[in-house]
XYZ file of C-alpha atoms in Angstrom:
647
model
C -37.235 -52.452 135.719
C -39.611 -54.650 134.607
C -43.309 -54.042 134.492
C -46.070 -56.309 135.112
C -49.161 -57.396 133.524
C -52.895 -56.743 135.045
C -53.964 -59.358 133.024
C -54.674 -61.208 135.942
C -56.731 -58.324 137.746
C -58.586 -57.696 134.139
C -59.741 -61.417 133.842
C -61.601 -61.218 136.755
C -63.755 -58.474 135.474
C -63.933 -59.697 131.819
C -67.171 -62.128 132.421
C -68.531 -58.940 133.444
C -68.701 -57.103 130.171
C -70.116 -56.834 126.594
C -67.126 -58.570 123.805
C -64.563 -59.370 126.714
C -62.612 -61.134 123.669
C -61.498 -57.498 122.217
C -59.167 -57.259 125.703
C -57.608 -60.136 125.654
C -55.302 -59.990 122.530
C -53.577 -62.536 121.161
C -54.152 -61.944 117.479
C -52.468 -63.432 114.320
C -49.331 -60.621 113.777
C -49.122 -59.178 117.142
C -45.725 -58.924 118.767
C -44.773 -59.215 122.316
C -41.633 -58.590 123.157
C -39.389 -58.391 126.889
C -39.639 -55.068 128.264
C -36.072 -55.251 129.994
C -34.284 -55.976 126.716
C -35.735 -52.625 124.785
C -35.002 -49.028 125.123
C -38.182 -47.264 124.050
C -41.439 -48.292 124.258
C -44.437 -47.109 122.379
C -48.398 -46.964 122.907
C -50.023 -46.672 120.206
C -53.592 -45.664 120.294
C -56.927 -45.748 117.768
C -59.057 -43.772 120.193
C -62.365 -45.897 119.688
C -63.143 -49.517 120.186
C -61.110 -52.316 119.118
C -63.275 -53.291 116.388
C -63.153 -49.973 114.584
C -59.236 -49.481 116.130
C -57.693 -52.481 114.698
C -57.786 -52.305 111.560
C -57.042 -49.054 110.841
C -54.149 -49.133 108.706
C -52.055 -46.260 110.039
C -51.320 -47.820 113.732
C -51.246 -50.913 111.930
C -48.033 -49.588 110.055
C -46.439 -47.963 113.018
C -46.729 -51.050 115.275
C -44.884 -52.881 112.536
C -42.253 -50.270 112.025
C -41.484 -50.142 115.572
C -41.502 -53.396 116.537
C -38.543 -54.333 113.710
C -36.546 -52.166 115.112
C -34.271 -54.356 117.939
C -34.588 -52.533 121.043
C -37.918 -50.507 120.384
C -41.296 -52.223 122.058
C -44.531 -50.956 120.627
C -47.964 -52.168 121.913
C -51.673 -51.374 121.126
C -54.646 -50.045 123.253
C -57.870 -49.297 122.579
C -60.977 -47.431 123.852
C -62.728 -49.521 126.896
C -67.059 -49.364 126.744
C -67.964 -47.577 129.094
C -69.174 -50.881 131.337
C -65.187 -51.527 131.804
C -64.671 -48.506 132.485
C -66.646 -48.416 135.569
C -65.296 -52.264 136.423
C -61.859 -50.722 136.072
C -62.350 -47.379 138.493
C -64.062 -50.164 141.116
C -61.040 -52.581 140.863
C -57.901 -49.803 140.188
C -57.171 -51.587 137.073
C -55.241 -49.232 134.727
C -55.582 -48.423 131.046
C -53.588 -51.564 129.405
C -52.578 -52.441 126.269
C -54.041 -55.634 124.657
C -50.204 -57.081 123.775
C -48.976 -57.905 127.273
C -51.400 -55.849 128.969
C -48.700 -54.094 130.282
C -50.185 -50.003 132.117
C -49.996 -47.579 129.630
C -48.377 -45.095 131.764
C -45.468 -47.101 131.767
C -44.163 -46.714 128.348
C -42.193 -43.830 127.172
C -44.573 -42.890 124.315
C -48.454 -42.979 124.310
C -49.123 -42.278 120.623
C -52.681 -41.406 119.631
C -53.765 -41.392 115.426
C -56.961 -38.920 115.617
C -58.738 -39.510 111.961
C -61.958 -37.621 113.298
C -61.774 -35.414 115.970
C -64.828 -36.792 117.809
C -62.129 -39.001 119.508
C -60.977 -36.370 121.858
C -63.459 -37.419 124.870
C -62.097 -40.711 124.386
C -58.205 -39.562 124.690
C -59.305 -38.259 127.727
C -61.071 -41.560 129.543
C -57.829 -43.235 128.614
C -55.400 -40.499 130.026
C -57.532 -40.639 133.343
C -57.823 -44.824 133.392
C -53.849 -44.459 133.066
C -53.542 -42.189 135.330
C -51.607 -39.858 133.391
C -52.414 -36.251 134.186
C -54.947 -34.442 132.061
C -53.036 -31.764 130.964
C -49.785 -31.609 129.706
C -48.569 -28.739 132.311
C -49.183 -31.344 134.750
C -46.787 -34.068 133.875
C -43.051 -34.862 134.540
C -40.693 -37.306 133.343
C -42.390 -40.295 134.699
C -45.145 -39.948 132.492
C -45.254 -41.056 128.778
C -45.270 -38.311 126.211
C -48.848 -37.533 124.890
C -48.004 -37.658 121.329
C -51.049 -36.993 118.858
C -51.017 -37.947 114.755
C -53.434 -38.590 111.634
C -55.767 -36.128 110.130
C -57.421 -34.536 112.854
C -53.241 -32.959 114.422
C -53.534 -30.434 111.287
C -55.299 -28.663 113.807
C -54.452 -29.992 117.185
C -55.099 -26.849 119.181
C -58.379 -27.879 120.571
C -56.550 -30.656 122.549
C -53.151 -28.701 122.761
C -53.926 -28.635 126.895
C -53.880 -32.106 126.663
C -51.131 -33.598 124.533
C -47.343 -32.672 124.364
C -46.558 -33.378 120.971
C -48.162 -33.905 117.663
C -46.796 -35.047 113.910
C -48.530 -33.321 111.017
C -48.360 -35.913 108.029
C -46.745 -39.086 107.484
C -45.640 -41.226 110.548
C -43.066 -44.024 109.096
C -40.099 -41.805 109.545
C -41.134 -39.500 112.016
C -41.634 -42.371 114.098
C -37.822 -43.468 114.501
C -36.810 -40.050 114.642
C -39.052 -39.641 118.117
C -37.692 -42.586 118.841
C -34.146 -41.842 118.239
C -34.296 -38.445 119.436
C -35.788 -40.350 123.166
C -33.280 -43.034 122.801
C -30.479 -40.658 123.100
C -32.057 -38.513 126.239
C -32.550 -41.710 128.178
C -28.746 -43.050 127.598
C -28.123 -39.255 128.716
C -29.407 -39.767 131.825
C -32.334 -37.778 130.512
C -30.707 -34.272 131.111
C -33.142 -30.953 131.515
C -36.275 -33.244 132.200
C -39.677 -33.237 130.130
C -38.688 -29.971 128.862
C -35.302 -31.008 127.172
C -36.519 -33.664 125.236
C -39.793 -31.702 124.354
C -37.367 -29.279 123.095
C -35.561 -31.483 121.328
C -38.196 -33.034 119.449
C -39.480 -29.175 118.645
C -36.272 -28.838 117.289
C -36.551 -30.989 114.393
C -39.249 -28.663 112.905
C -41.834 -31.289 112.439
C -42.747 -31.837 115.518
C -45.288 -29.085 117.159
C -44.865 -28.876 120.935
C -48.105 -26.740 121.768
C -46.216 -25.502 125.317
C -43.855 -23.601 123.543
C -45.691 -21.806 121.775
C -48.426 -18.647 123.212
C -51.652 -17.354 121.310
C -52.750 -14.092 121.900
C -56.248 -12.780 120.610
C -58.371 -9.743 119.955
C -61.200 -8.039 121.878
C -63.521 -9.657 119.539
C -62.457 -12.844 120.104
C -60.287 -13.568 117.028
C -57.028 -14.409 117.100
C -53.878 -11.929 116.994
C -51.177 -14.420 116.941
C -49.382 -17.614 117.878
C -45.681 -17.421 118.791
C -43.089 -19.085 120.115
C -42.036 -18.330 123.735
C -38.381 -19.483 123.053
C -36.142 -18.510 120.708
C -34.918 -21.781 120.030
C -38.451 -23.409 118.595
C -39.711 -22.769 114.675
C -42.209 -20.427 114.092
C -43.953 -22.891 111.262
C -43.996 -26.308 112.350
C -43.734 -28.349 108.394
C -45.545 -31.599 107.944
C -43.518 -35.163 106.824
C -43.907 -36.707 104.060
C -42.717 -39.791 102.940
C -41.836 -40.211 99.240
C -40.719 -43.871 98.391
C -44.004 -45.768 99.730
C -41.805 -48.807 97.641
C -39.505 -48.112 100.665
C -42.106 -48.738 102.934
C -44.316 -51.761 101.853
C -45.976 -51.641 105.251
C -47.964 -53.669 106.685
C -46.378 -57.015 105.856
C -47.560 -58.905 108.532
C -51.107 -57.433 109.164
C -53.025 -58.178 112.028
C -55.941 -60.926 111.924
C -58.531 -59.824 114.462
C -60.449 -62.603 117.328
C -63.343 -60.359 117.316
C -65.598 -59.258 114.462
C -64.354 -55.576 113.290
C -65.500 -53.087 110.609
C -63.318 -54.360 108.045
C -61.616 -57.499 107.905
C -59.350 -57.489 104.788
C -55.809 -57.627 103.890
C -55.373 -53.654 102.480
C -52.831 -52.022 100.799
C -52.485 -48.738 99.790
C -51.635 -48.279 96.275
C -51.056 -44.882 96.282
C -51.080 -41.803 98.649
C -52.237 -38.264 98.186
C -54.511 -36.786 95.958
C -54.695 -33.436 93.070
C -58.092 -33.743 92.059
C -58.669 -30.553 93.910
C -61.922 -31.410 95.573
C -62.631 -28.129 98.011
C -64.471 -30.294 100.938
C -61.769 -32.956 101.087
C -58.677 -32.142 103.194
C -56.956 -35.631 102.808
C -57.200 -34.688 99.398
C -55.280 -31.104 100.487
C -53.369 -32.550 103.161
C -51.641 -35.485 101.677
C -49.959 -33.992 98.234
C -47.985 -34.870 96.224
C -49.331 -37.956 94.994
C -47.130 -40.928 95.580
C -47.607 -44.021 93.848
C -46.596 -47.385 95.210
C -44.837 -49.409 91.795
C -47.187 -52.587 90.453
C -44.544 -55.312 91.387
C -44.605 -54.027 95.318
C -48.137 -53.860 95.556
C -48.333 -57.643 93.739
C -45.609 -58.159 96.350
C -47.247 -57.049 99.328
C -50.596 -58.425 98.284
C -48.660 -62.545 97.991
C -47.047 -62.321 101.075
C -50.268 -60.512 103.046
C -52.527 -63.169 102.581
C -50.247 -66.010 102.870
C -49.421 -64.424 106.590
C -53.494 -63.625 107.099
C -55.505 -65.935 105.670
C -57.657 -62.694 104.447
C -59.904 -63.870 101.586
C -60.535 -59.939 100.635
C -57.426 -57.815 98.946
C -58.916 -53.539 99.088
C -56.842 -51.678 96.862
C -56.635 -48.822 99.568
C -56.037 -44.949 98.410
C -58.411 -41.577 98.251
C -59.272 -42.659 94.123
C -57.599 -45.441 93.695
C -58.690 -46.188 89.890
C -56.883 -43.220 89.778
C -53.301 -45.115 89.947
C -51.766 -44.934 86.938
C -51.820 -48.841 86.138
C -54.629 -49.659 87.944
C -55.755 -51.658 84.971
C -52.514 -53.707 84.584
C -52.545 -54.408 88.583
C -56.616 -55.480 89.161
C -55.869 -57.603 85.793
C -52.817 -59.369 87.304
C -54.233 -59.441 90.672
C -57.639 -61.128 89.380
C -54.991 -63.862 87.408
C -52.954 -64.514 89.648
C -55.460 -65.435 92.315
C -57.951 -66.604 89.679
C -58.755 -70.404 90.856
C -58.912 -69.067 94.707
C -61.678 -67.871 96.861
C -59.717 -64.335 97.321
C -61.896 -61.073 95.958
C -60.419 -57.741 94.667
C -62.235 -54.388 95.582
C -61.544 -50.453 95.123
C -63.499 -49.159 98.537
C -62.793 -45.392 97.212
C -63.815 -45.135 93.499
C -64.422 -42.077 91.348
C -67.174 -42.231 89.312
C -65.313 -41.199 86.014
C -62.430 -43.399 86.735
C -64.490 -46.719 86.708
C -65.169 -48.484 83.276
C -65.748 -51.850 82.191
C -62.457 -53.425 82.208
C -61.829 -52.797 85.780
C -65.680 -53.877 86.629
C -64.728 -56.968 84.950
C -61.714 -58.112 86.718
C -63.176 -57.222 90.119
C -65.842 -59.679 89.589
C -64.077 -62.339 87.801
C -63.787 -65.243 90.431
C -67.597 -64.570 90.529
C -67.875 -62.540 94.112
C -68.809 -59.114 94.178
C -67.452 -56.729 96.676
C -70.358 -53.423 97.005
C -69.496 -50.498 94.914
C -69.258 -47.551 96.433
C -69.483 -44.256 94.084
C -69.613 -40.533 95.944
C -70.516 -37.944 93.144
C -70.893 -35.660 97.190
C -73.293 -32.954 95.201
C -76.646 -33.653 93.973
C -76.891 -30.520 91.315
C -74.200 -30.262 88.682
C -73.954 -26.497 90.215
C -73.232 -27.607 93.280
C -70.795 -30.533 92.214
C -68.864 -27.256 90.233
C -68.606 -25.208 93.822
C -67.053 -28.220 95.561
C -64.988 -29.313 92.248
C -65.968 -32.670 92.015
C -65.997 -32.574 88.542
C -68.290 -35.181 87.823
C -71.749 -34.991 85.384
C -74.976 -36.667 85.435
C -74.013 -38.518 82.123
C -70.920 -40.065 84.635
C -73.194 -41.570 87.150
C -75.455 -42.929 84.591
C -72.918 -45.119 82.459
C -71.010 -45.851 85.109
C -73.927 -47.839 87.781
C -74.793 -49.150 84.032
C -71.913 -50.454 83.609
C -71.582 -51.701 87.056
C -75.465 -53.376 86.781
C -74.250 -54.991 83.144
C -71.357 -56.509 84.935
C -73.663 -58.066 87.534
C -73.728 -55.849 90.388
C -76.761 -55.561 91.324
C -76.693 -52.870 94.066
C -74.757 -48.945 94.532
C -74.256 -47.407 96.977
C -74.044 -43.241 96.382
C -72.439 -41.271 98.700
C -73.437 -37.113 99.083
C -73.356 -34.676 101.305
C -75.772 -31.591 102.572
C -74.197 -28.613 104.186
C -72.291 -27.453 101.456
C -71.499 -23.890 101.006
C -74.282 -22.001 98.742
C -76.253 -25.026 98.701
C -79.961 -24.463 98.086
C -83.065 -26.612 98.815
C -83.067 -27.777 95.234
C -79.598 -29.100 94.826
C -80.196 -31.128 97.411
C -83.454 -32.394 95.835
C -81.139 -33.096 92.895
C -80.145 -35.993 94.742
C -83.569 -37.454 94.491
C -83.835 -37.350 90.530
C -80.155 -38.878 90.246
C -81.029 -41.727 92.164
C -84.225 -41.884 90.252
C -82.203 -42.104 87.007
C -80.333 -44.497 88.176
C -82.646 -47.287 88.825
C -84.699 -46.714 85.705
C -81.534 -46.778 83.454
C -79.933 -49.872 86.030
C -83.415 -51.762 85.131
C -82.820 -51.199 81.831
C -79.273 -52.383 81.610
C -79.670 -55.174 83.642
C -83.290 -56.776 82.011
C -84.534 -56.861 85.786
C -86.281 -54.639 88.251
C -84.341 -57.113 90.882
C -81.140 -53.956 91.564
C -81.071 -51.552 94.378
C -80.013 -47.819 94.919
C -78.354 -47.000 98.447
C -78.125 -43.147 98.857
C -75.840 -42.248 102.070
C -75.547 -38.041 103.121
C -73.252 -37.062 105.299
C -72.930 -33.324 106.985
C -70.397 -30.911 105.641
C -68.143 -29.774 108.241
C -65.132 -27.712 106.893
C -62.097 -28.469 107.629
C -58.755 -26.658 107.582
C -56.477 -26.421 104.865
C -58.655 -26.784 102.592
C -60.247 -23.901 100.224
C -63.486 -24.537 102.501
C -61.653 -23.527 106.076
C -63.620 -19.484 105.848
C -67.007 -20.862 104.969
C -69.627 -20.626 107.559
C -71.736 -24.152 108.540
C -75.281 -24.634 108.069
C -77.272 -24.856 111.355
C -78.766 -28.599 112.598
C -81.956 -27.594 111.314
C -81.465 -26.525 108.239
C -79.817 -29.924 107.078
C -82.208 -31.768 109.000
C -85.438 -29.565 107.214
C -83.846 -30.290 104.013
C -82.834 -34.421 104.485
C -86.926 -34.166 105.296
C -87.854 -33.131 101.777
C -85.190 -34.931 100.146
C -86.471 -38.478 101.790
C -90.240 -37.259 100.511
C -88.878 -36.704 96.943
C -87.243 -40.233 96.794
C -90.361 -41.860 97.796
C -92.263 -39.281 95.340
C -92.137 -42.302 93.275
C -93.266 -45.341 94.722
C -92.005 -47.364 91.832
C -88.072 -46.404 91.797
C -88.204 -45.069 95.753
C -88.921 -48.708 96.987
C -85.390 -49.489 95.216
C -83.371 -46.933 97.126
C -82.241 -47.122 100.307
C -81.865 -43.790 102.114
C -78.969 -43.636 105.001
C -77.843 -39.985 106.692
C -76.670 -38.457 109.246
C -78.451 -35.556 111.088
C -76.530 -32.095 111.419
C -76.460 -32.077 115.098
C -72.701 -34.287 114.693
C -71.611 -32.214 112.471
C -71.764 -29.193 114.397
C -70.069 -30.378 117.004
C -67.399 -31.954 114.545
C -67.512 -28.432 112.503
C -66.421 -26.953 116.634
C -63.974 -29.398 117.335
C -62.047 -29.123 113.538
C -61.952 -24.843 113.499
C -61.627 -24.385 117.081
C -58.664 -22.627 118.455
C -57.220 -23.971 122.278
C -60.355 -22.245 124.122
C -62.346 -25.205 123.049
C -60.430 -27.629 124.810
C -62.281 -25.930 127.968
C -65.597 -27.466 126.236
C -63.620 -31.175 125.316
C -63.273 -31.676 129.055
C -66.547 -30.437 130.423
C -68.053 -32.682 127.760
C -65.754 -35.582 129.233
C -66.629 -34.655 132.861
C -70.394 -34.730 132.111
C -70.194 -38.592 130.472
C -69.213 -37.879 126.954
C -67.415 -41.319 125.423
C -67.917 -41.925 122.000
C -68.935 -39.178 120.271
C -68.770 -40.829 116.970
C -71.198 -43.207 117.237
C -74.625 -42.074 117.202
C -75.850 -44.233 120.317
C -73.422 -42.380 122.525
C -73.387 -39.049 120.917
C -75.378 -36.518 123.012
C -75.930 -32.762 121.316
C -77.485 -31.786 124.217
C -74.246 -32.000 126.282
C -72.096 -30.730 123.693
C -74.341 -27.419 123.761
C -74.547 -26.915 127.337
C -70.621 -27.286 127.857
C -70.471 -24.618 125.508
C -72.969 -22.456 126.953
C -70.906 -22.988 130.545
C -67.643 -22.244 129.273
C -67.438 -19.856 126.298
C -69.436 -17.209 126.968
C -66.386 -16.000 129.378
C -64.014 -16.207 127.058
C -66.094 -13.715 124.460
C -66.988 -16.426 122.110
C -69.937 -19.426 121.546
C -70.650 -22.248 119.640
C -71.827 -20.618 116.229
C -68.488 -17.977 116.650
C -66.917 -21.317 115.712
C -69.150 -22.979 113.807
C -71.976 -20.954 111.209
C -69.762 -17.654 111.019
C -67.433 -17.477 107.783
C -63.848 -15.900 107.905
C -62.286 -13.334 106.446
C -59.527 -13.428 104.133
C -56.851 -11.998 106.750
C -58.225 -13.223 110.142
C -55.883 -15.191 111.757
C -56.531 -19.165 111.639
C -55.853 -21.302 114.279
C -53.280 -23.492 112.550
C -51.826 -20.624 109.917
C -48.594 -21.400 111.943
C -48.696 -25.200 111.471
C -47.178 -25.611 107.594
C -49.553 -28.228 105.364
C -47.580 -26.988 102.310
C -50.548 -25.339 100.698
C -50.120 -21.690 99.944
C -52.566 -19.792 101.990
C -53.131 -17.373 99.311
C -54.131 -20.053 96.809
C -56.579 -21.806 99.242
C -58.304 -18.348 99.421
C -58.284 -17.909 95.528
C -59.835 -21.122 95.368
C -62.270 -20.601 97.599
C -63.383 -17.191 95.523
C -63.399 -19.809 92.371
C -65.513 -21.822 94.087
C -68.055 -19.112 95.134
C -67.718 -18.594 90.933
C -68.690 -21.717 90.138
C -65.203 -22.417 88.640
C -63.574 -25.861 88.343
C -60.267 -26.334 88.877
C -58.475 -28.586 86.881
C -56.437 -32.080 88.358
C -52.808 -30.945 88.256
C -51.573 -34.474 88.126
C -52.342 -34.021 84.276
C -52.103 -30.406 83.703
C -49.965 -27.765 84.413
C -48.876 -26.703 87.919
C -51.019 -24.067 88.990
C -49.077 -23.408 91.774
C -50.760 -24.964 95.251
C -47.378 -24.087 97.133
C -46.884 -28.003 97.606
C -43.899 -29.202 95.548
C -41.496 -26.509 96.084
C -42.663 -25.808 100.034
C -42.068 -29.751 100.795
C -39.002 -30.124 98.154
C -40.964 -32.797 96.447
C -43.011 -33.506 93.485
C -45.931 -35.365 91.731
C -45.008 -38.758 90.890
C -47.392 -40.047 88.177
C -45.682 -43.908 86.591
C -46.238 -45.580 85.204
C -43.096 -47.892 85.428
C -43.615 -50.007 82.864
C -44.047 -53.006 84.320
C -46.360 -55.903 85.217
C -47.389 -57.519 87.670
C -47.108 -60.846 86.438
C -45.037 -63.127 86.910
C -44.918 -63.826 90.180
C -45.049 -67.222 92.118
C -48.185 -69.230 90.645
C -50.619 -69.556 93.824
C -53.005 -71.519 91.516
C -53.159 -73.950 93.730
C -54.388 -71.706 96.865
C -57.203 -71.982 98.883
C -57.446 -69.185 101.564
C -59.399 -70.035 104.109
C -62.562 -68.064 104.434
């Protein structure tokens, strides 16, 4: 049966609003396709607003994977402001994808990619506009699944009231399995209801279905266990990980937004995963084995992408991606082959020890620029040894000198306060580095004319990673020290007038350091949060602390626990995590030896160069490190000499 737009009911409220033009759709590389001729039909979901939700690259890739399959329909929402919200409770207009603005509760799947978990209120505003129920005890089989994925479904169970599904890891193939395992309960006659396909999806061992599984906890609040209440469900639920990325040389027809959004660039990832080992970083932990993606399809990818897009900005997307092992021979062919065109090159995620001079020179040889970004994340080399970012002072220095020689003429350097065993003065460390840096940036560059940006963000742990038993540092504390590390920058009128100083305040990531940890009590404090007003928790004009508190203070208590049980208390080795049954492929024990390390002050080595030392990755997963390089160029491909993408 077919199903209708409410295009026509939206359009009367879209004069109404702030941006009306990130409804309406319409944008270079989006599909529409006829709902009667397709057999599944996916919503995918960025849970914020379309101009941070678009380009993110990971519902980018799944709405192109889905759509070229024949009789599969995938379509995009977004998060409404909260002034069409209202307009659409008045007027009964549902939540609506921006495609064919066909209801979301219509479509089989309603597929949600959480990268920070301060998108949960937002999951909910869109559930309720679609009418779906709430909670996932509530549905039947005329609602869509509720199927969560990215970062944040590591540790879904603060939203496992809410959604029926979620995929740990990476979506490309999971995707078509959901889809074929749906396909074939539908052309059943969809036997046994929600439950049966549920079941079937649990079945597959990568899928965790929160409903069949019970936690049980102890009378001081911790947690005993989490089991399965069927026999026929996997006590560890593994995550998916796709090896050939060449396989996969996704997206190839990327969208090209109508509004402005936060990036607007044709991006490919080069390479995923990461072994550096940094303790704080749980894409690092999450996302091993390194994959690489081979020169020729990246050159590939990059020819076809902007012919399709017009983009005049190729990133070279990964977590350290001067980390690839030919990054030189691809920037080098890349800057060639698009040479006598107005296209730029840039690296948004750049270790500080990986850049030198040849790659600063072929990212700025058509003459533009793209900013530098360099994150060294500890101010004191003590600190940078807890967190293993194994980085020195002497790094920084010759590499923003390097950078300033080459003509950049502004850094931006990215840390973070909060860190476990962090004192006042490692954070004042901060100061003197970016001190350093414009004297020595002045010096290499002949001119006082080069600026300093220094960006903190909070620590909030996250789990599987070494730093899931360390306890937070209260609001105040961060704030009290972001105080004296803003009076030591400007201690020197001289270099302080040459640094920027950006942060965040610890009151987000609190809240953020709740919502990562918490077990499936919290999702109690998600919806009172969503019931009192909460939208859009991540930005810092919506973001209320004040609400976040008092949900807690309403709702917790009963249950034996509050918001610091969650947050500022650190776990002991054998305590019971919330997600110890949902299978990263990290080695539980090792995570807590590294953690001890880190309390010593020891670095661990980057096992992408070194021996194994035995994360539980590569033989948990059945997979393994894949270093290149291949051997091969990039060069020759078709001469674009000629091109002139449009800016």
């Amino acid at each position: 049966m077919s199903v209708s737009s409410v295009f026509p009911q939206l359009e009367q409220l879209l004069p109404r609003v702030s941006k009306p033009i990130q409804y309406v759709g319409g944008e270079l590389g989006a599909v529409v396709k006829d709902w009667d001729a397709t057999t599944v039909r996916w919503a995918l979901m960025y849970p914020d607003a379309y101009e941070v939700g678009l380009p993110n690259q990971g519902v980018q890739i799944l709405y192109e994977v889905l759509n070229e399959q024949e009789d599969v329909l995938a379509e995009r929402t977004y998060a409404v402001w909260p002034d069409l919200e209202a307009l659409m409770k008045e007027n009964g207009v549902p939540q609506f994808t921006v495609d064919a603005h066909r209801p979301v509760k219509a479509f089989d799947v309603f597929g949600l990619s959480f990268a920070t978990e301060l998108g949960y209120t937002n999951m909910l505003s869109a559930l309720d506009l679609a009418g779906i129920p709430l909670e996932s005890a509530d549905r039947d089989e005329t609602h869509p699944i509720v199927l969560a994925g990215g970062h944040a479904s590591f540790n879904p169970e603060p939203i496992a009231d809410f959604i029926d599904a979620a995929v740990l890891g990476d979506g490309e193939e999971a995707v078509l399995e959901i889809t074929g395992i749906i396909r074939d309960w539908k052309a059943e006659g969809c036997p046994g209801g929600r439950d049966e396909v549920l079941l079937r999806l649990a079945r597959t061992e990568s899928i965790y279905v929160p409903r069949f599984y019970d936690v049980d906890y102890l009378p001081d609040g911790r947690i005993q266990r989490v089991v399965p209440n069927r026999p026929d469900v996997p006590f560890r639920v593994a995550k998916r990980t796709t090896m050939d990325l060449d396989a996969w040389p996704y997206p190839k027809k990327p969208l090209v937004p109508l509004a402005e959004t936060v990036h607007e660039r044709y991006a490919v990832e080069i390479f995923r995963g990461c072994t550096r080992g940094c303790r704080f970083c749980q894409a690092g932990m999450i996302t091993r084995p390194v994959r690489e993606r081979s020169i020729t399809t990246v050159g590939q990818m990059v020819k076809e992408g902007l012919e399709f897009s017009g983009f005049n900005e190729v990133g070279l997307l990964s977590l350290s991606s001067a980390d690839h092992s030919e990054i030189g021979d691809m920037c080098s062919g890349l800057a060639e082959q698009y040479a006598d065109t107005n296209v730029s090159l840039s690296l948004p995620s750049t270790r500080v020890d990986a850049f030198n001079i040849d790659l600063a020179q072929e990212l700025s040889r058509n003459g533009r620029r793209t900013g530098l970004t360099f994150a060294p994340e500890g101010g004191s080399e003590r600190i940078r040894k807890v967190i293993n970012k194994m980085v020195t002072k002497e790094d920084l220095i010759r590499t923003v000198v390097t950078a300033y020689s080459n003509g950049w003429r502004q850094v931006k350097l990215y840390f973070m306060c909060g860190l476990p065993t962090e004192t006042d003065e490692d954070v004042l460390e901060i100061a003197h580095m970016a001190h350093e840096v414009i004297r020595a940036g002045r010096e290499a560059a002949g001119t006082k004319d080069i600026r300093c940006t220094v960006s903190i963000g909070g620590f909030v742990p996250k789990p599987h990673t070494p730093f899931q038993w360390a306890s937070m540092e209260r609001p105040e504390v961060i704030d009290a020290r972001l105080k004296l590390l803003k009076n030591e920058i400007n201690s020197d009128r001289s270099l302080g007038r040459a640094i920027g100083f950006r942060y965040h305040d610890g009151e987000p990531s609190l809240i953020e350091g709740l919502l990562s940890r918490g077990d499936r009590r919290v999702g109690k404090v998600v919806r009172r949060v969503w019931e009192k007003g909460g939208r859009f928790d991540g930005w810092s004009e919506h973001f209320s602390y004040s609400r976040w508190v008092e949900a807690c203070d309403e709702v917790l208590p009963e249950m034996g626990v509050d918001l610091d049980w969650f947050t500022t208390r650190e776990r002991e080795e054998l305590e019971v995590l919330p997600w110890d049954h949902l299978d990263s492929g990290l080695d539980k024990d090792w995570l807590w030896q590294d953690w001890q390390d880190s309390l010593s002050e020891y670095e661990q080595d980057d096992c992408r160069w070194t021996p194994c030392f035995d994360c539980g990755v590569c033989p948990a997963m059945d997979t393994e490190i894949q270093i290149g390089p291949t051997g091969k160029k990039l060069l020759p491909l078709t001469p674009v000499k000629n091109l002139r993408v449009p800016a």
